[in-house]
Amino acid sequence: MHTIYRSMMSKMKKIHPKSYLAGAVLCLLCLLGIIYYCLFASFSTYEDTQYIYIDQDDTTDSVYVKLKPYGNTAKLSAFSTLARITGYGNHIRTGRYAIPANENMLTLFRHIKNGRQEPIRLTIPESRTMDRLAGALSRKLMLDSTVVTILLHDSSFCAQQGYDTATIACLFVPNTYEVYWDITLENFMKRMKKEHDRFWEGERMSKAQTLGLTPNEVCTVASIIDEETANNAEKPMIAGMYLNRLKTGMPLQADPTVKFALKDFALKRIYHDMLVFDSPYNTYKNTGLPPGPIKVASIAGIDAVLNRVDHPYLYMCAKEDFSGTHNFAKTYQEHLKNAARYAKALNERGIK
């Protein structure tokens, strides 16, 4: 027994202290390698930039779940560790965060923790109703469509923006803007007001004043023209016709306003019984402009009004070739002939 013990002690004495040091260094290097891999190597497994959206209901666990499709378990464990050490769960910042292909977990975590989000490019759609606009905004921003819809139909809220419920659509200029995904409705409306004022300053306002129209009235005429045709080249011609009607006191008699009044945008034909529908938007029953635009007017429509073609025409009718353009007429008798040709073409195609 003593012999075995002496033999073991003898062998242990032969192990050089440098061997222990080498083992310790190796362990340290392995640890550093793991730390580097988890924190400093590229987090994402994708070759292009991905995005996660963090909203007001998120927790550390739900953010972990949102990150899960983009990184492996080791790197996600690093997120959990960083979140726990820094108390991330106590102050989660909403936003749209980019995950570039070459970004590491430490940098990504800093961005998420500090709220360094990426803006989005938001295009305001040429919506026919405020309900549709609210829905479109909620699909692009962290806004509740129901709340937006209610407020855009609320007279007090619209008055705060300088409009009423009929003219609030005039505030929105359908351009593309860079905004943050989690922008509040209040700040969004402020941004829209700023962009609206920028759009109208200078030449556009001067041209509107020359026509004797306010920006809201220009938008109202433009919205009708937009619904009459998608052919931007013809819009100044149509604008000239409607402005001629306004100047002479003739009812606009615009079919799109009847569709808007009936809230039936799928109508292919307007029949006589529809023309007597009681609504301030029915421009067959009422002279002058309707209370407000029948959609968010396009920039092409607005500029068509401001640069309308001067001509003597008071009537127009869609062409019978269904090209999307119109036949114009000076007299009602000439217009009836154009209308008859178009009605015949509709009947031949079975369009009701």
JSON list of N, CA and C in Angstrom, two decimals, residues 126-155:
[
{"chain": "A", "resi": 126, "resn": "GLU", "atom": "N", "xyz": [-54.30, 56.91, -51.56]},
{"chain": "A", "resi": 126, "resn": "GLU", "atom": "CA", "xyz": [-55.41, 57.75, -52.02]},
{"chain": "A", "resi": 126, "resn": "GLU", "atom": "C", "xyz": [-56.73, 57.08, -51.64]},
{"chain": "A", "resi": 127, "resn": "SER", "atom": "N", "xyz": [-56.99, 57.04, -50.34]},
{"chain": "A", "resi": 127, "resn": "SER", "atom": "CA", "xyz": [-58.14, 56.29, -49.81]},
{"chain": "A", "resi": 127, "resn": "SER", "atom": "C", "xyz": [-59.45, 57.00, -50.10]},
{"chain": "A", "resi": 128, "resn": "ARG", "atom": "N", "xyz": [-60.49, 56.19, -50.37]},
{"chain": "A", "resi": 128, "resn": "ARG", "atom": "CA", "xyz": [-61.82, 56.75, -50.64]},
{"chain": "A", "resi": 128, "resn": "ARG", "atom": "C", "xyz": [-62.54, 57.18, -49.37]},
{"chain": "A", "resi": 129, "resn": "THR", "atom": "N", "xyz": [-62.23, 56.52, -48.25]},
{"chain": "A", "resi": 129, "resn": "THR", "atom": "CA", "xyz": [-62.87, 56.87, -46.99]},
{"chain": "A", "resi": 129, "resn": "THR", "atom": "C", "xyz": [-61.81, 56.93, -45.89]},
{"chain": "A", "resi": 130, "resn": "MET", "atom": "N", "xyz": [-62.16, 57.61, -44.80]},
{"chain": "A", "resi": 130, "resn": "MET", "atom": "CA", "xyz": [-61.25, 57.68, -43.67]},
{"chain": "A", "resi": 130, "resn": "MET", "atom": "C", "xyz": [-61.11, 56.33, -42.99]},
{"chain": "A", "resi": 131, "resn": "ASP", "atom": "N", "xyz": [-62.15, 55.50, -43.09]},
{"chain": "A", "resi": 131, "resn": "ASP", "atom": "CA", "xyz": [-62.06, 54.14, -42.54]},
{"chain": "A", "resi": 131, "resn": "ASP", "atom": "C", "xyz": [-60.96, 53.36, -43.25]},
{"chain": "A", "resi": 132, "resn": "ARG", "atom": "N", "xyz": [-60.93, 53.49, -44.57]},
{"chain": "A", "resi": 132, "resn": "ARG", "atom": "CA", "xyz": [-59.91, 52.77, -45.35]},
{"chain": "A", "resi": 132, "resn": "ARG", "atom": "C", "xyz": [-58.52, 53.33, -45.08]},
{"chain": "A", "resi": 133, "resn": "LEU", "atom": "N", "xyz": [-58.44, 54.64, -44.92]},
{"chain": "A", "resi": 133, "resn": "LEU", "atom": "CA", "xyz": [-57.15, 55.25, -44.61]},
{"chain": "A", "resi": 133, "resn": "LEU", "atom": "C", "xyz": [-56.65, 54.75, -43.26]},
{"chain": "A", "resi": 134, "resn": "ALA", "atom": "N", "xyz": [-57.55, 54.69, -42.28]},
{"chain": "A", "resi": 134, "resn": "ALA", "atom": "CA", "xyz": [-57.18, 54.21, -40.94]},
{"chain": "A", "resi": 134, "resn": "ALA", "atom": "C", "xyz": [-56.67, 52.77, -41.02]},
{"chain": "A", "resi": 135, "resn": "GLY", "atom": "N", "xyz": [-57.33, 51.95, -41.80]},
{"chain": "A", "resi": 135, "resn": "GLY", "atom": "CA", "xyz": [-56.91, 50.56, -41.96]},
{"chain": "A", "resi": 135, "resn": "GLY", "atom": "C", "xyz": [-55.54, 50.46, -42.60]},
{"chain": "A", "resi": 136, "resn": "ALA", "atom": "N", "xyz": [-55.30, 51.29, -43.62]},
{"chain": "A", "resi": 136, "resn": "ALA", "atom": "CA", "xyz": [-54.01, 51.28, -44.30]},
{"chain": "A", "resi": 136, "resn": "ALA", "atom": "C", "xyz": [-52.89, 51.73, -43.37]},
{"chain": "A", "resi": 137, "resn": "LEU", "atom": "N", "xyz": [-53.16, 52.74, -42.55]},
{"chain": "A", "resi": 137, "resn": "LEU", "atom": "CA", "xyz": [-52.15, 53.24, -41.61]},
{"chain": "A", "resi": 137, "resn": "LEU", "atom": "C", "xyz": [-51.82, 52.20, -40.55]},
{"chain": "A", "resi": 138, "resn": "SER", "atom": "N", "xyz": [-52.84, 51.49, -40.08]},
{"chain": "A", "resi": 138, "resn": "SER", "atom": "CA", "xyz": [-52.62, 50.50, -39.02]},
{"chain": "A", "resi": 138, "resn": "SER", "atom": "C", "xyz": [-51.81, 49.30, -39.53]},
{"chain": "A", "resi": 139, "resn": "ARG", "atom": "N", "xyz": [-51.87, 49.06, -40.84]},
{"chain": "A", "resi": 139, "resn": "ARG", "atom": "CA", "xyz": [-51.08, 47.97, -41.40]},
{"chain": "A", "resi": 139, "resn": "ARG", "atom": "C", "xyz": [-49.60, 48.35, -41.56]},
{"chain": "A", "resi": 140, "resn": "LYS", "atom": "N", "xyz": [-49.32, 49.65, -41.53]},
{"chain": "A", "resi": 140, "resn": "LYS", "atom": "CA", "xyz": [-47.95, 50.12, -41.70]},
{"chain": "A", "resi": 140, "resn": "LYS", "atom": "C", "xyz": [-47.34, 50.65, -40.41]},
{"chain": "A", "resi": 141, "resn": "LEU", "atom": "N", "xyz": [-48.18, 51.11, -39.48]},
{"chain": "A", "resi": 141, "resn": "LEU", "atom": "CA", "xyz": [-47.70, 51.75, -38.27]},
{"chain": "A", "resi": 141, "resn": "LEU", "atom": "C", "xyz": [-48.28, 51.08, -37.03]},
{"chain": "A", "resi": 142, "resn": "MET", "atom": "N", "xyz": [-47.71, 51.39, -35.87]},
{"chain": "A", "resi": 142, "resn": "MET", "atom": "CA", "xyz": [-48.20, 50.84, -34.63]},
{"chain": "A", "resi": 142, "resn": "MET", "atom": "C", "xyz": [-49.40, 51.67, -34.16]},
{"chain": "A", "resi": 143, "resn": "LEU", "atom": "N", "xyz": [-50.41, 51.74, -35.00]},
{"chain": "A", "resi": 143, "resn": "LEU", "atom": "CA", "xyz": [-51.63, 52.48, -34.69]},
{"chain": "A", "resi": 143, "resn": "LEU", "atom": "C", "xyz": [-52.81, 51.54, -34.74]},
{"chain": "A", "resi": 144, "resn": "ASP", "atom": "N", "xyz": [-53.77, 51.76, -33.88]},
{"chain": "A", "resi": 144, "resn": "ASP", "atom": "CA", "xyz": [-54.98, 50.95, -33.85]},
{"chain": "A", "resi": 144, "resn": "ASP", "atom": "C", "xyz": [-55.98, 51.53, -34.84]},
{"chain": "A", "resi": 145, "resn": "SER", "atom": "N", "xyz": [-56.40, 50.75, -35.82]},
{"chain": "A", "resi": 145, "resn": "SER", "atom": "CA", "xyz": [-57.28, 51.25, -36.87]},
{"chain": "A", "resi": 145, "resn": "SER", "atom": "C", "xyz": [-58.61, 51.74, -36.31]},
{"chain": "A", "resi": 146, "resn": "THR", "atom": "N", "xyz": [-59.11, 51.08, -35.27]},
{"chain": "A", "resi": 146, "resn": "THR", "atom": "CA", "xyz": [-60.39, 51.49, -34.68]},
{"chain": "A", "resi": 146, "resn": "THR", "atom": "C", "xyz": [-60.26, 52.86, -34.04]},
{"chain": "A", "resi": 147, "resn": "VAL", "atom": "N", "xyz": [-59.18, 53.07, -33.32]},
{"chain": "A", "resi": 147, "resn": "VAL", "atom": "CA", "xyz": [-58.96, 54.37, -32.67]},
{"chain": "A", "resi": 147, "resn": "VAL", "atom": "C", "xyz": [-58.81, 55.46, -33.72]},
{"chain": "A", "resi": 148, "resn": "VAL", "atom": "N", "xyz": [-58.02, 55.19, -34.76]},
{"chain": "A", "resi": 148, "resn": "VAL", "atom": "CA", "xyz": [-57.80, 56.19, -35.82]},
{"chain": "A", "resi": 148, "resn": "VAL", "atom": "C", "xyz": [-59.12, 56.51, -36.52]},
{"chain": "A", "resi": 149, "resn": "THR", "atom": "N", "xyz": [-59.91, 55.48, -36.81]},
{"chain": "A", "resi": 149, "resn": "THR", "atom": "CA", "xyz": [-61.20, 55.69, -37.47]},
{"chain": "A", "resi": 149, "resn": "THR", "atom": "C", "xyz": [-62.11, 56.57, -36.63]},
{"chain": "A", "resi": 150, "resn": "ILE", "atom": "N", "xyz": [-62.20, 56.26, -35.36]},
{"chain": "A", "resi": 150, "resn": "ILE", "atom": "CA", "xyz": [-63.07, 57.03, -34.46]},
{"chain": "A", "resi": 150, "resn": "ILE", "atom": "C", "xyz": [-62.64, 58.49, -34.43]},
{"chain": "A", "resi": 151, "resn": "LEU", "atom": "N", "xyz": [-61.33, 58.73, -34.31]},
{"chain": "A", "resi": 151, "resn": "LEU", "atom": "CA", "xyz": [-60.85, 60.11, -34.19]},
{"chain": "A", "resi": 151, "resn": "LEU", "atom": "C", "xyz": [-60.99, 60.89, -35.50]},
{"chain": "A", "resi": 152, "resn": "LEU", "atom": "N", "xyz": [-60.80, 60.22, -36.63]},
{"chain": "A", "resi": 152, "resn": "LEU", "atom": "CA", "xyz": [-60.97, 60.92, -37.91]},
{"chain": "A", "resi": 152, "resn": "LEU", "atom": "C", "xyz": [-62.43, 61.24, -38.21]},
{"chain": "A", "resi": 153, "resn": "HIS", "atom": "N", "xyz": [-63.34, 60.66, -37.44]},
{"chain": "A", "resi": 153, "resn": "HIS", "atom": "CA", "xyz": [-64.75, 60.99, -37.55]},
{"chain": "A", "resi": 153, "resn": "HIS", "atom": "C", "xyz": [-65.23, 61.83, -36.37]},
{"chain": "A", "resi": 154, "resn": "ASP", "atom": "N", "xyz": [-64.29, 62.24, -35.53]},
{"chain": "A", "resi": 154, "resn": "ASP", "atom": "CA", "xyz": [-64.62, 63.03, -34.35]},
{"chain": "A", "resi": 154, "resn": "ASP", "atom": "C", "xyz": [-64.41, 64.51, -34.65]},
{"chain": "A", "resi": 155, "resn": "SER", "atom": "N", "xyz": [-65.46, 65.31, -34.51]},
{"chain": "A", "resi": 155, "resn": "SER", "atom": "CA", "xyz": [-65.39, 66.73, -34.90]},
{"chain": "A", "resi": 155, "resn": "SER", "atom": "C", "xyz": [-64.37, 67.51, -34.06]}
]
